[in-house]
Coordinates of C-alpha atoms and ligand atoms in Angstrom, one line a residue:
Chain L
X1 CA 146.4 126.1 100.5
X2 CA 143.2 126.8 99.2
X3 CA 141.8 123.2 99.5
X4 CA 142.0 121.3 102.9
X5 CA 141.2 117.4 103.3
X6 CA 138.5 116.7 106.3
X7 CA 137.6 113.5 107.0
X8 CA 136.6 109.7 105.6
X9 CA 136.9 109.7 101.7
X10 CA 139.1 113.1 101.5
X11 CA 136.4 115.6 101.1
X12 CA 137.3 118.9 100.3
X13 CA 136.3 122.6 101.8
X14 CA 137.6 125.1 99.8
X15 CA 138.7 127.8 103.2
X16 CA 138.9 130.6 100.1
X17 CA 134.9 130.1 99.8
X18 CA 134.4 131.2 102.9
X19 CA 133.3 135.0 103.3
X20 CA 133.4 137.9 106.1
X21 CA 130.2 138.1 107.1
X22 CA 128.0 140.7 104.8
X23 CA 127.5 143.0 107.4
X24 CA 130.7 143.7 108.2
X25 CA 131.3 144.6 104.8
X26 CA 128.1 146.8 104.8
X27 CA 130.1 148.4 108.2
X28 CA 132.9 149.2 106.3
X29 CA 131.2 151.2 103.7
X30 CA 129.2 153.5 106.2
X31 CA 132.7 154.3 107.4
X32 CA 134.4 155.0 103.7
X33 CA 131.2 157.0 103.1
X34 CA 131.4 159.2 106.2
X35 CA 135.3 159.6 105.9
X36 CA 134.4 160.8 102.3
X37 CA 131.9 162.9 103.4
X38 CA 134.7 164.2 106.4
X39 CA 136.8 165.1 103.5
X40 CA 134.7 166.6 100.6
X41 CA 133.3 169.1 103.8
X42 CA 136.9 169.9 104.8
X43 CA 138.0 170.7 101.3
X44 CA 134.3 172.3 99.3
X45 CA 133.2 174.1 102.9
X46 CA 135.9 174.1 105.1
X47 CA 133.3 172.6 108.0
X48 CA 133.6 168.9 109.1
X49 CA 130.5 166.4 108.6
X50 CA 130.5 164.3 111.9
X51 CA 132.8 166.1 114.0
X52 CA 132.2 168.7 116.5
X53 CA 133.7 171.8 115.3
X54 CA 131.9 174.5 117.9
X55 CA 134.3 174.9 121.0
X56 CA 131.6 175.3 123.3
X57 CA 130.4 171.9 123.2
X58 CA 132.4 169.3 124.7
X59 CA 131.5 166.0 122.5
X60 CA 133.8 164.4 119.7
X61 CA 130.9 164.2 117.1
X62 CA 127.9 166.9 115.7
X63 CA 125.2 165.8 118.2
X64 CA 122.4 167.5 115.9
X65 CA 123.9 166.0 112.8
X66 CA 124.0 162.6 113.6
X67 CA 120.4 163.0 115.2
X68 CA 118.8 164.1 111.9
X69 CA 120.7 161.3 109.9
X70 CA 119.3 158.6 112.5
X71 CA 115.5 160.7 112.8
X72 CA 115.4 161.4 109.2
X73 CA 115.7 157.1 108.3
X74 CA 114.1 156.1 111.6
X75 CA 110.5 156.1 110.1
X76 CA 111.5 154.5 106.7
X77 CA 113.6 152.6 108.4
X78 CA 110.4 150.7 110.0
X79 CA 109.2 149.7 106.6
X80 CA 112.7 148.3 105.9
X81 CA 112.5 146.2 108.8
X82 CA 109.2 144.8 107.3
X83 CA 110.8 145.0 103.4
X84 CA 113.4 142.9 104.4
X85 CA 111.8 139.7 106.0
X86 CA 109.7 139.7 102.8
X87 CA 112.7 139.7 101.0
X88 CA 114.5 137.2 102.5
X89 CA 111.4 135.0 102.1
X90 CA 111.5 135.5 98.4
X91 CA 109.3 137.9 98.0
X92 CA 108.9 141.9 97.4
X93 CA 106.5 144.7 98.6
X94 CA 105.6 147.7 97.0
X95 CA 102.6 148.8 99.2
X96 CA 104.2 149.7 101.9
X97 CA 104.6 153.6 101.2
X98 CA 100.8 154.0 100.0
X99 CA 99.9 151.6 103.2
X100 CA 101.5 154.4 105.2
X101 CA 99.2 156.7 103.4
X102 CA 96.0 155.5 104.1
X103 CA 97.1 154.4 107.4
X104 CA 97.8 157.7 108.6
X105 CA 95.0 158.9 106.8
X106 CA 92.5 156.9 108.9
X107 CA 94.5 157.1 112.3
X108 CA 94.6 160.3 112.4
X109 CA 90.3 160.9 111.5
X110 CA 90.2 158.8 115.0
X111 CA 93.2 160.8 116.6
X112 CA 91.1 163.7 116.6
X113 CA 91.0 166.7 119.2
X114 CA 87.1 168.0 120.3
X115 CA 87.7 171.4 120.5
X116 CA 90.1 173.2 118.6
X117 CA 90.9 176.9 119.1
X118 CA 87.8 176.7 121.6
X119 CA 85.4 175.4 117.8
X120 CA 84.6 171.9 118.3
X121 CA 86.4 170.2 115.8
X122 CA 84.2 169.1 112.3
X123 CA 86.6 166.1 111.8
X124 CA 86.3 165.2 115.4
X125 CA 84.3 161.7 116.6
X126 CA 81.1 163.0 117.2
X127 CA 79.7 160.7 120.1
X128 CA 76.0 160.7 122.3
X129 CA 78.1 163.3 124.9
X130 CA 79.5 165.2 122.2
X131 CA 82.7 165.9 120.5
X132 CA 84.9 163.8 121.7
X133 CA 88.6 162.8 122.1
X134 CA 89.6 159.3 121.7
X135 CA 91.8 157.5 123.5
X136 CA 95.5 157.2 122.1
X137 CA 94.6 153.2 121.3
X138 CA 91.7 153.7 119.1
X139 CA 94.1 155.2 116.6
X140 CA 96.9 153.0 117.8
X141 CA 94.7 150.1 117.0
X142 CA 92.5 151.2 113.8
X143 CA 96.0 152.0 112.2
X144 CA 97.3 148.5 112.9
X145 CA 93.9 147.1 111.5
X146 CA 94.4 148.9 108.6
X147 CA 98.5 147.8 107.9
X148 CA 97.3 143.9 108.7
X149 CA 94.7 143.9 106.8
X150 CA 96.6 145.0 103.7
X151 CA 99.1 142.8 103.8
X152 CA 96.7 140.3 104.5
X153 CA 95.5 140.6 100.7
X154 CA 98.9 141.2 100.1
X155 CA 100.2 138.0 101.5
X156 CA 96.9 135.7 100.0
X157 CA 96.6 136.9 96.9
X158 CA 100.1 136.2 96.6
X159 CA 99.4 132.6 98.1
X160 CA 97.1 131.2 96.8
X161 CA 96.3 133.0 93.5
X162 CA 100.1 132.5 92.8
X163 CA 100.3 135.9 91.3
X164 CA 104.0 137.6 91.2
X165 CA 104.1 139.6 94.3
X166 CA 105.5 142.5 92.2
X167 CA 101.9 142.4 90.5
X168 CA 100.0 142.2 94.1
X169 CA 101.9 144.4 95.5
X170 CA 101.8 147.3 92.9
X171 CA 97.9 146.5 93.1
X172 CA 97.5 147.6 96.8
X173 CA 99.9 150.3 96.1
X174 CA 97.6 151.8 93.6
X175 CA 94.5 150.7 95.6
X176 CA 95.6 152.0 99.3
X177 CA 96.3 155.2 98.0
X178 CA 93.4 155.5 96.3
X179 CA 91.8 154.7 99.5
X180 CA 94.0 157.5 101.0
X181 CA 92.7 159.6 99.3
X182 CA 89.3 158.7 99.4
X183 CA 88.7 158.9 102.9
X184 CA 88.6 162.8 103.4
X185 CA 88.0 163.8 99.6
X186 CA 91.8 164.9 99.2
X187 CA 91.6 167.0 102.2
X188 CA 94.2 166.8 105.5
X189 CA 93.6 166.4 108.3
X190 CA 95.2 167.9 111.3
X191 CA 94.7 168.6 115.1
X192 CA 95.5 165.2 117.0
X193 CA 95.0 164.7 120.5
X194 CA 98.2 165.0 122.4
X195 CA 98.8 161.4 123.6
X196 CA 98.2 160.7 119.9
X197 CA 101.2 163.0 119.0
X198 CA 103.9 162.1 122.0
X199 CA 103.7 158.5 120.1
X200 CA 106.4 160.1 117.1
X201 CA 107.6 162.9 119.5
X202 CA 111.3 163.9 119.7
X203 CA 113.4 161.0 119.0
X204 CA 110.6 158.9 119.9
X205 CA 110.6 157.7 116.0
X206 CA 114.7 156.3 116.3
X207 CA 113.7 154.6 119.7
X208 CA 110.5 152.4 118.0
X209 CA 112.8 152.1 115.2
X210 CA 115.8 150.4 117.0
X211 CA 113.4 149.0 119.2
X212 CA 111.4 146.9 116.5
X213 CA 115.0 146.3 114.7
X214 CA 116.1 145.0 117.9
X215 CA 112.7 142.3 118.2
X216 CA 112.7 141.8 114.8
X217 CA 116.6 140.8 114.6
X218 CA 115.7 137.8 117.5
X219 CA 112.6 136.8 115.7
X220 CA 114.9 135.8 112.6
X221 CA 117.8 134.6 113.8
X222 CA 116.2 132.6 116.8
X223 CA 112.7 131.6 116.1
X224 CA 111.0 128.7 113.7
X225 CA 109.9 132.2 111.8
X226 CA 113.3 133.3 111.1
X227 CA 113.8 130.0 109.9
X228 CA 111.4 129.4 107.5
X229 CA 111.9 132.7 105.9
X230 CA 115.2 132.0 105.0
X231 CA 114.1 128.8 104.3
X232 CA 111.3 129.2 101.5
X233 CA 113.4 132.3 100.0
X234 CA 116.2 130.0 99.8
X235 CA 114.8 127.0 98.3
X236 CA 111.0 127.5 97.9
X237 CA 110.3 123.9 97.2
X238 CA 113.0 122.4 99.0
X239 CA 110.5 124.1 102.4
X240 CA 107.3 122.5 100.8
X241 CA 108.7 118.9 100.2
X242 CA 110.3 119.4 104.1
X243 CA 106.3 119.5 105.0
X244 CA 106.3 124.0 105.2
X245 CA 103.4 125.3 105.4
X246 CA 104.6 127.7 102.5
X247 CA 101.5 129.6 101.3
X248 CA 100.4 130.1 105.7
X249 CA 103.7 131.7 105.9
X250 CA 104.0 133.9 103.1
X251 CA 100.5 135.3 104.8
X252 CA 102.2 136.1 107.9
X253 CA 105.2 137.7 106.0
X254 CA 103.6 139.9 104.2
X255 CA 100.6 140.9 107.1
X256 CA 104.0 141.2 109.1
X257 CA 105.6 143.8 106.6
X258 CA 101.7 146.0 106.9
X259 CA 101.7 146.2 110.4
X260 CA 105.1 147.5 110.8
X261 CA 104.2 150.0 107.5
X262 CA 101.2 151.1 109.8
X263 CA 103.5 151.6 112.8
X264 CA 105.3 153.6 110.4
X265 CA 102.5 155.9 109.1
X266 CA 101.4 156.2 112.8
X267 CA 104.9 157.4 114.2
X268 CA 105.0 159.6 111.3
X269 CA 101.1 161.2 111.0
X270 CA 102.2 161.8 115.2
X271 CA 105.6 163.2 115.1
X272 CA 104.0 165.2 111.7
X273 CA 101.0 166.2 113.5
X274 CA 99.6 165.8 110.5
X275 CA 98.6 163.0 107.7
X276 CA 98.1 163.7 104.0
X277 CA 97.0 161.4 101.6
X278 CA 100.5 161.9 99.9
X279 CA 102.4 160.5 103.2
X280 CA 104.6 158.1 102.0
X281 CA 105.2 158.4 98.1
X282 CA 108.1 155.9 97.2
X283 CA 108.7 154.9 100.7
X284 CA 108.8 151.6 99.7
X285 CA 111.4 152.3 97.2
X286 CA 113.8 154.1 100.0
X287 CA 112.9 150.9 102.1
X288 CA 113.9 148.1 99.7
X289 CA 117.2 150.4 98.7
X290 CA 118.1 150.2 102.4
X291 CA 117.5 146.7 102.8
X292 CA 119.3 145.7 99.8
X293 CA 121.9 148.6 100.7
X294 CA 122.7 146.4 103.7
X295 CA 122.6 143.1 101.5
X296 CA 119.6 141.9 102.1
X297 CA 119.5 139.4 97.9
X298 CA 116.4 140.4 96.3
X299 CA 116.7 136.7 94.9
X300 CA 115.3 135.5 98.8
X301 CA 117.3 134.0 101.2
X302 CA 120.2 136.1 102.5
X303 CA 120.4 138.8 104.9
X304 CA 119.9 140.6 108.4
X305 CA 118.1 143.5 110.2
X306 CA 121.4 144.4 111.2
X307 CA 122.4 144.3 107.7
X308 CA 119.0 146.9 106.8
X309 CA 119.8 149.1 109.5
X310 CA 123.5 149.7 108.8
X311 CA 121.6 150.2 105.0
X312 CA 119.2 153.0 106.0
X313 CA 122.3 154.8 107.7
X314 CA 124.6 154.7 104.7
X315 CA 120.8 155.9 103.0
X316 CA 120.4 158.5 105.8
X317 CA 124.3 159.9 105.7
X318 CA 124.3 160.3 101.5
X319 CA 121.2 162.6 102.4
X320 CA 122.4 164.5 105.2
X321 CA 126.0 164.4 103.5
X322 CA 124.6 166.3 100.1
X323 CA 122.1 168.6 102.3
X324 CA 125.5 169.0 104.4
X325 CA 127.8 169.8 100.9
X326 CA 124.7 172.7 100.4
X327 CA 123.6 170.5 97.3
X328 CA 120.8 171.5 95.7
X329 CA 117.0 169.5 96.7
X330 CA 116.7 168.6 93.2
X331 CA 120.4 166.3 92.9
X332 CA 119.3 164.4 96.2
X333 CA 116.1 163.4 94.3
X334 CA 118.9 161.5 91.5
X335 CA 121.3 160.5 94.0
X336 CA 118.5 158.5 95.8
X337 CA 117.3 157.1 92.2
X338 CA 121.1 156.6 91.9
X339 CA 121.3 154.7 95.0
X340 CA 118.4 153.1 94.3
X341 CA 119.6 151.2 91.0
X342 CA 123.0 151.5 92.6
X343 CA 122.0 148.9 95.2
X344 CA 120.2 146.6 92.9
X345 CA 123.1 146.4 90.6
X346 CA 125.3 145.7 93.4
X347 CA 122.7 142.6 94.3
X348 CA 122.8 141.5 90.9
X349 CA 127.1 141.8 91.1
X350 CA 127.2 139.6 93.9
X351 CA 125.1 136.9 93.1
X352 CA 126.8 136.4 90.2
X353 CA 129.8 136.5 91.8
X354 CA 128.4 134.4 93.8
X355 CA 127.0 131.6 90.9
X356 CA 130.8 131.9 89.8
X357 CA 132.0 130.4 92.4
X358 CA 129.9 127.3 91.9
Chain S
X1 CA 104.9 91.6 112.4
X2 CA 105.4 90.9 108.5
X3 CA 109.0 90.6 107.3
X4 CA 108.2 93.3 104.4
X5 CA 108.6 96.3 105.1
X6 CA 107.5 97.9 101.6
X7 CA 105.0 96.4 99.1
X8 CA 103.6 97.9 96.2
X9 CA 100.4 96.9 94.0
X10 CA 99.8 97.7 90.5
X11 CA 101.1 100.9 91.6
X12 CA 100.5 103.1 88.3
X13 CA 101.0 107.1 87.6
X14 CA 100.0 108.9 84.5
X15 CA 101.6 112.3 83.4
X16 CA 98.5 113.2 81.5
X17 CA 99.2 111.0 78.6
X18 CA 102.7 109.6 79.5
X19 CA 102.3 106.2 81.1
X20 CA 105.5 106.6 83.4
X21 CA 104.9 104.1 86.2
X22 CA 102.4 101.0 84.8
X23 CA 101.5 98.3 87.1
X24 CA 104.7 98.1 89.3
X25 CA 104.7 95.3 91.5
X26 CA 107.3 95.7 94.5
X27 CA 108.8 93.9 98.0
X28 CA 111.1 94.9 100.3
X29 CA 112.0 93.3 103.4
X30 CA 113.4 93.6 106.5
X31 CA 117.4 95.2 106.6
X32 CA 117.2 94.6 102.5
X33 CA 119.1 96.7 100.1
X34 CA 117.7 97.1 97.0
X35 CA 118.8 98.7 94.0
X36 CA 116.5 99.8 91.0
X37 CA 118.4 100.4 87.5
X38 CA 117.0 101.5 84.5
X39 CA 117.5 104.0 81.3
X40 CA 116.6 107.5 82.3
X41 CA 113.2 107.7 81.6
X42 CA 112.3 104.8 83.2
X43 CA 110.6 105.5 85.5
X44 CA 112.4 104.9 88.6
X45 CA 111.6 108.6 90.2
X46 CA 108.6 108.8 90.1
X47 CA 108.1 105.5 91.5
X48 CA 109.9 107.2 94.0
X49 CA 107.5 110.4 94.2
X50 CA 104.9 107.6 94.3
X51 CA 106.4 106.0 97.7
X52 CA 107.1 109.2 99.7
X53 CA 103.9 111.4 99.2
X54 CA 105.7 113.6 96.6
X55 CA 103.2 113.3 94.5
X56 CA 99.3 111.0 94.5
X57 CA 99.3 107.9 92.2
X58 CA 97.4 107.0 89.6
X59 CA 96.1 103.6 90.7
X60 CA 97.7 101.0 92.9
X61 CA 98.2 100.3 96.3
X62 CA 101.1 100.9 98.9
X63 CA 101.7 99.3 102.0
X64 CA 104.2 100.4 104.7
X65 CA 105.0 98.8 107.8
X66 CA 102.0 96.6 107.8
X67 CA 100.0 99.1 106.9
X68 CA 97.9 100.0 103.7
X69 CA 99.6 103.6 103.2
X70 CA 98.3 106.6 101.0
X71 CA 100.6 109.8 101.7
X72 CA 99.3 113.5 101.6
X73 CA 102.2 114.4 101.7
X74 CA 106.1 114.0 101.5
X75 CA 105.7 115.1 105.7
X76 CA 103.7 112.4 105.8
X77 CA 105.6 109.9 104.2
X78 CA 108.3 110.8 106.7
X79 CA 106.3 110.7 110.2
X80 CA 105.8 107.0 108.7
X81 CA 109.4 106.6 108.6
X82 CA 110.3 106.8 105.2
X83 CA 113.3 108.8 104.3
X84 CA 114.6 110.0 101.0
X85 CA 117.4 112.0 99.0
X86 CA 115.5 113.3 96.1
X87 CA 117.6 113.5 93.3
X88 CA 117.2 116.9 93.4
X89 CA 118.5 116.8 96.8
X90 CA 116.1 119.4 98.4
X91 CA 118.1 121.1 100.3
X92 CA 118.4 125.2 101.0
X93 CA 121.4 126.8 99.9
X94 CA 121.2 129.3 102.2
X95 CA 120.7 127.7 105.2
X96 CA 123.6 125.8 107.4
X97 CA 124.1 122.1 108.1
X98 CA 121.6 121.5 111.1
X99 CA 119.1 123.8 109.8
X100 CA 119.0 121.9 106.7
X101 CA 118.8 118.9 108.4
X102 CA 116.1 119.6 110.5
X103 CA 114.1 121.3 107.3
X104 CA 110.6 121.4 108.4
X105 CA 111.1 120.2 111.9
X106 CA 113.0 121.7 113.8
X107 CA 113.4 121.2 117.4
X108 CA 111.6 123.8 119.7
X109 CA 112.7 125.0 123.2
X110 CA 109.8 127.2 123.5
X111 CA 106.8 127.2 121.8
X112 CA 105.5 130.4 120.7
X113 CA 103.3 128.7 117.7
X114 CA 104.9 129.9 114.7
X115 CA 107.3 131.9 116.3
X116 CA 108.6 128.9 118.8
X117 CA 112.2 129.8 119.8
X118 CA 114.5 127.2 118.6
X119 CA 116.6 124.6 120.2
X120 CA 119.7 125.7 118.6
X121 CA 122.0 123.7 120.0
X122 CA 120.3 120.8 120.1
X123 CA 120.1 120.6 117.2
X124 CA 123.4 121.4 116.5
X125 CA 124.2 118.8 118.9
X126 CA 121.8 116.1 116.8
X127 CA 123.6 117.1 113.7
X128 CA 126.9 116.1 115.0
X129 CA 125.1 113.0 116.3
X130 CA 123.5 111.9 112.8
X131 CA 127.2 112.8 110.8
X132 CA 129.1 110.4 113.1
X133 CA 126.9 107.9 112.6
X134 CA 127.4 108.2 108.9
X135 CA 131.0 108.9 109.8
X136 CA 130.6 112.1 107.4
X137 CA 132.9 115.1 108.7
X138 CA 132.0 118.4 107.5
X139 CA 133.8 121.2 109.1
X140 CA 132.4 124.5 110.4
X141 CA 128.6 123.1 110.7
X142 CA 127.2 126.7 111.2
X143 CA 128.2 128.4 107.2
X144 CA 125.6 128.3 104.5
X145 CA 126.0 124.8 102.4
X146 CA 126.1 126.7 99.2
X147 CA 129.9 126.6 99.0
X148 CA 130.0 122.9 99.8
X149 CA 131.0 120.8 97.7
X150 CA 128.7 118.4 95.5
X151 CA 129.6 115.4 97.8
X152 CA 129.5 117.2 101.0
X153 CA 125.7 118.4 99.8
X154 CA 125.1 114.4 99.0
X155 CA 126.6 113.6 102.8
X156 CA 124.0 116.3 104.5
X157 CA 121.4 115.0 102.5
X158 CA 121.9 111.3 103.5
X159 CA 122.7 112.3 106.9
X160 CA 118.7 114.3 107.2
X161 CA 117.7 110.9 106.6
X162 CA 119.9 109.2 109.1
X163 CA 118.9 111.9 111.7
X164 CA 115.7 110.6 112.9
X165 CA 114.5 107.3 113.2
X166 CA 113.6 105.6 109.9
X167 CA 112.2 102.5 108.9
X168 CA 113.3 102.8 104.7
X169 CA 115.5 104.9 103.3
X170 CA 115.8 105.6 99.7
X171 CA 117.9 107.1 98.0
X172 CA 117.6 108.5 94.0
X173 CA 120.9 108.3 92.5
X174 CA 122.9 109.7 95.1
X175 CA 126.5 109.4 93.3
X176 CA 125.5 110.7 90.2
X177 CA 127.2 114.2 90.4
X178 CA 130.1 113.0 92.5
X179 CA 134.0 112.7 92.1
X180 CA 135.4 109.2 92.8
X181 CA 136.0 109.6 96.6
X182 CA 133.1 111.8 97.5
X183 CA 131.1 108.3 95.7
X184 CA 132.8 106.3 97.7
X185 CA 132.4 108.5 101.1
X186 CA 128.5 107.9 99.8
X187 CA 129.2 103.9 99.6
X188 CA 130.8 103.9 103.3
X189 CA 127.5 105.4 104.2
X190 CA 125.4 102.7 102.8
X191 CA 127.4 100.1 104.1
X192 CA 127.2 101.4 107.4
X193 CA 123.2 101.9 107.1
X194 CA 123.5 97.7 105.7
X195 CA 125.8 97.2 109.0
X196 CA 122.7 98.3 111.3
X197 CA 120.2 96.6 109.3
X198 CA 118.5 99.5 107.7
X199 CA 116.4 99.2 104.8
X200 CA 117.6 100.5 101.1
X201 CA 116.2 101.2 98.1
X202 CA 118.9 102.3 96.1
X203 CA 118.8 103.9 92.6
X204 CA 122.1 103.9 90.4
X205 CA 123.4 103.5 86.7
X206 CA 126.5 102.6 88.7
X207 CA 126.7 98.9 88.2
X208 CA 130.0 98.2 90.3
X209 CA 128.2 100.1 93.0
X210 CA 125.1 97.8 93.3
X211 CA 126.7 94.5 92.9
X212 CA 129.1 96.1 95.5
X213 CA 126.3 97.2 97.8
X214 CA 123.0 95.8 97.6
X215 CA 121.4 92.6 97.7
X216 CA 119.0 92.4 95.0
X217 CA 118.0 94.7 91.5
X218 CA 115.3 95.7 90.3
X219 CA 115.2 96.7 86.9
X220 CA 112.8 99.1 85.4
X221 CA 112.1 99.6 81.5
X222 CA 109.2 102.0 80.4
X223 CA 107.9 102.4 83.4
X224 CA 107.5 99.0 84.4
X225 CA 109.1 96.6 86.5
X226 CA 110.9 94.1 83.6
X227 CA 113.6 92.0 86.2
X228 CA 113.8 91.2 90.0
X229 CA 117.0 89.5 90.1
X230 CA 119.2 88.4 93.4
X231 CA 122.7 89.6 92.9
X232 CA 124.2 86.1 93.1
X233 CA 121.8 85.2 90.1
X234 CA 122.8 87.5 87.4
X235 CA 125.4 89.8 86.3
X236 CA 126.1 93.2 84.6
X237 CA 125.9 91.6 81.5
X238 CA 122.6 89.9 82.2
X239 CA 121.3 93.3 83.8
X240 CA 121.8 95.4 81.4
X241 CA 120.3 92.8 78.5
X242 CA 117.3 93.7 80.9
X243 CA 118.1 97.5 81.0
X244 CA 117.6 97.8 77.3
X245 CA 115.2 95.3 76.5
X246 CA 117.2 92.8 74.8
X247 CA 116.2 90.5 77.4
X248 CA 112.6 90.0 79.2
X249 CA 112.0 87.7 82.3
X250 CA 109.2 85.6 83.0
X251 CA 107.8 87.7 86.5
X252 CA 105.8 85.0 87.7
X253 CA 108.4 82.2 87.6
X254 CA 111.0 85.3 89.4
X255 CA 108.9 85.7 92.0
X256 CA 111.0 85.5 95.7
Ligands
LIG401 N1 106.2 116.0 86.1 C1 105.8 115.3 85.3 N2 105.3 115.3 84.4 C2 105.1 114.4 83.0 N3 106.3 113.7 82.9 C3 106.8 113.6 83.7 C4 107.2 114.1 85.2 N4 107.8 113.8 85.7 C5 108.2 112.4 85.3 N5 107.9 112.8 83.8 C6 108.2 111.4 82.6 O1 108.0 110.4 82.9 C7 108.8 109.6 82.5 C8 109.3 108.7 83.5 O2 110.5 110.0 84.8 P1 111.0 109.7 85.5 O3 110.5 108.8 86.8 O4 112.2 110.6 86.2 O5 112.7 108.5 84.9 P2 113.7 107.9 85.5 O6 114.2 108.4 87.1 O7 113.7 106.7 85.9 O8 115.0 109.2 84.8 C9 109.6 109.9 81.9 O9 109.1 110.0 80.7 C10 109.7 111.6 81.8 O10 109.5 112.5 81.5
LIG402 MG1 115.3 109.9 87.6

């Protein structure tokens, strides 16, 4: 009984065409992948993946591994939040990883301690009163400014010159990496002030990731901003015909993505206590993979922050799972590549199924 | 107040060398339902796009509701009170029914500029009211319109025009892609509009439908208006003759 009749004139509505929320599928996939590693762990190395096997600690789960999983995805996860709203609006952002590199370098150079081991730090900022520690707000604002600028350029290029997002952000990817290298002529910068180092300390990246996830979940679901992201990604022409200022919205979307890349850069450089020009390489691809695994469609209009958060957990579980099974790091990279391609194949497959339903 | 809702004078649109619309003089009175008929490529949709501000006309004048108008975009036309159901529907597949109805004109609960909080409940209630007014029943307003039938999608597009107080509704081939029952549904909506005294321009190829629903038939041929016929004074054969060019009318004599 697939067809039911409703209303005057007998319009039909096919119930089989209604489906479960995408997020539920992703959650099920997450649980299945964890179960698979649990099983493989018992068989191959005689250890549990996520359950606590030490008798002296009174918890069900292996807290340490859980923490590692979520900690290692939270920084790329912040980028993935930004990329999610870009993809939902029908775009793509390949520049995030490079923006992380450039922002980390620039922010870190404004976060230098004045004295290292009793000697003045030549990389610190020199004012009239001598070498100084700048308050933490300075590197944060400067960093956010860098990300915002990169996003503003991306968005303006895409909205007003009509070049494809792929090309515009590819250009930014190369340019921002150049800025990261040029800033110190390739030298890494270390020795941040204690307050700057506090931003990414311990579980702070996780806290920041989850707080931003909640904020953007609410934004996409309950605000005009979110509605317009979905509308433009779903049917840009319809959005324009309805009077939505599509161009201005795109600039906003990419600017916010840039801001989030900057947040990731600040947290990352603070956590690592150093910034290097090569920071964040390939982060954009990991972030896109997290989003797509989480059900965000590369053709726009579909997806959610909840999905992306679950997608990031799947990503983290797979990477930790391979470490847990003591597989070589080389395999990890290959698997990561396969996940990215696999996620896109899955998206294409989902779309084909959707369009064949009519 | 004048009795005329819409009037065009010498309305012309060229796409490069293509003269899609030439010197169209058209009038619509309050409460009147008029059909526009004509072969594919006759310029019917082009005519609609010039009136609704989707495109800028090459030349000519348009008066709407007693004022000369030149809309800069579709939103301006809507604000003035012209609601159109375009041939390509202009719906967003991934949004639910209320979001489509209020696309670009969302109800706001709390104003925060681009980050304003949406009045989701208000939009849902208004949607229910609009659907009731048009006697359209759509199950599960909260699901995306992607999986809806052609008729339901058409009804959503039509309900959008009924949601906002409008002075003129234009429908461009609203039943072209619909089955028999769905067509009947849309025709019911048109009758409801007639009963409510809302003026309408209906573009259709369906002779039976046109004779069922409207007061007057305007025939387009090769970008020009070639006939302006009161329903009582014409029949299907006559209209077909004008559409195919077998017959022509002295427009001056037929002026209403
Ligand atoms: N954007 C456009 N650019 C060029 N030619 C167009 C465009 N839109 C319509 N035309 C041409 O204008 C003529 C009228 O088209 P249209 O108004 O769509 O016809 P109808 O709706 O009566 O079928 C056709 O010859 C069509 O090819
Ligand atoms: Mg047409």
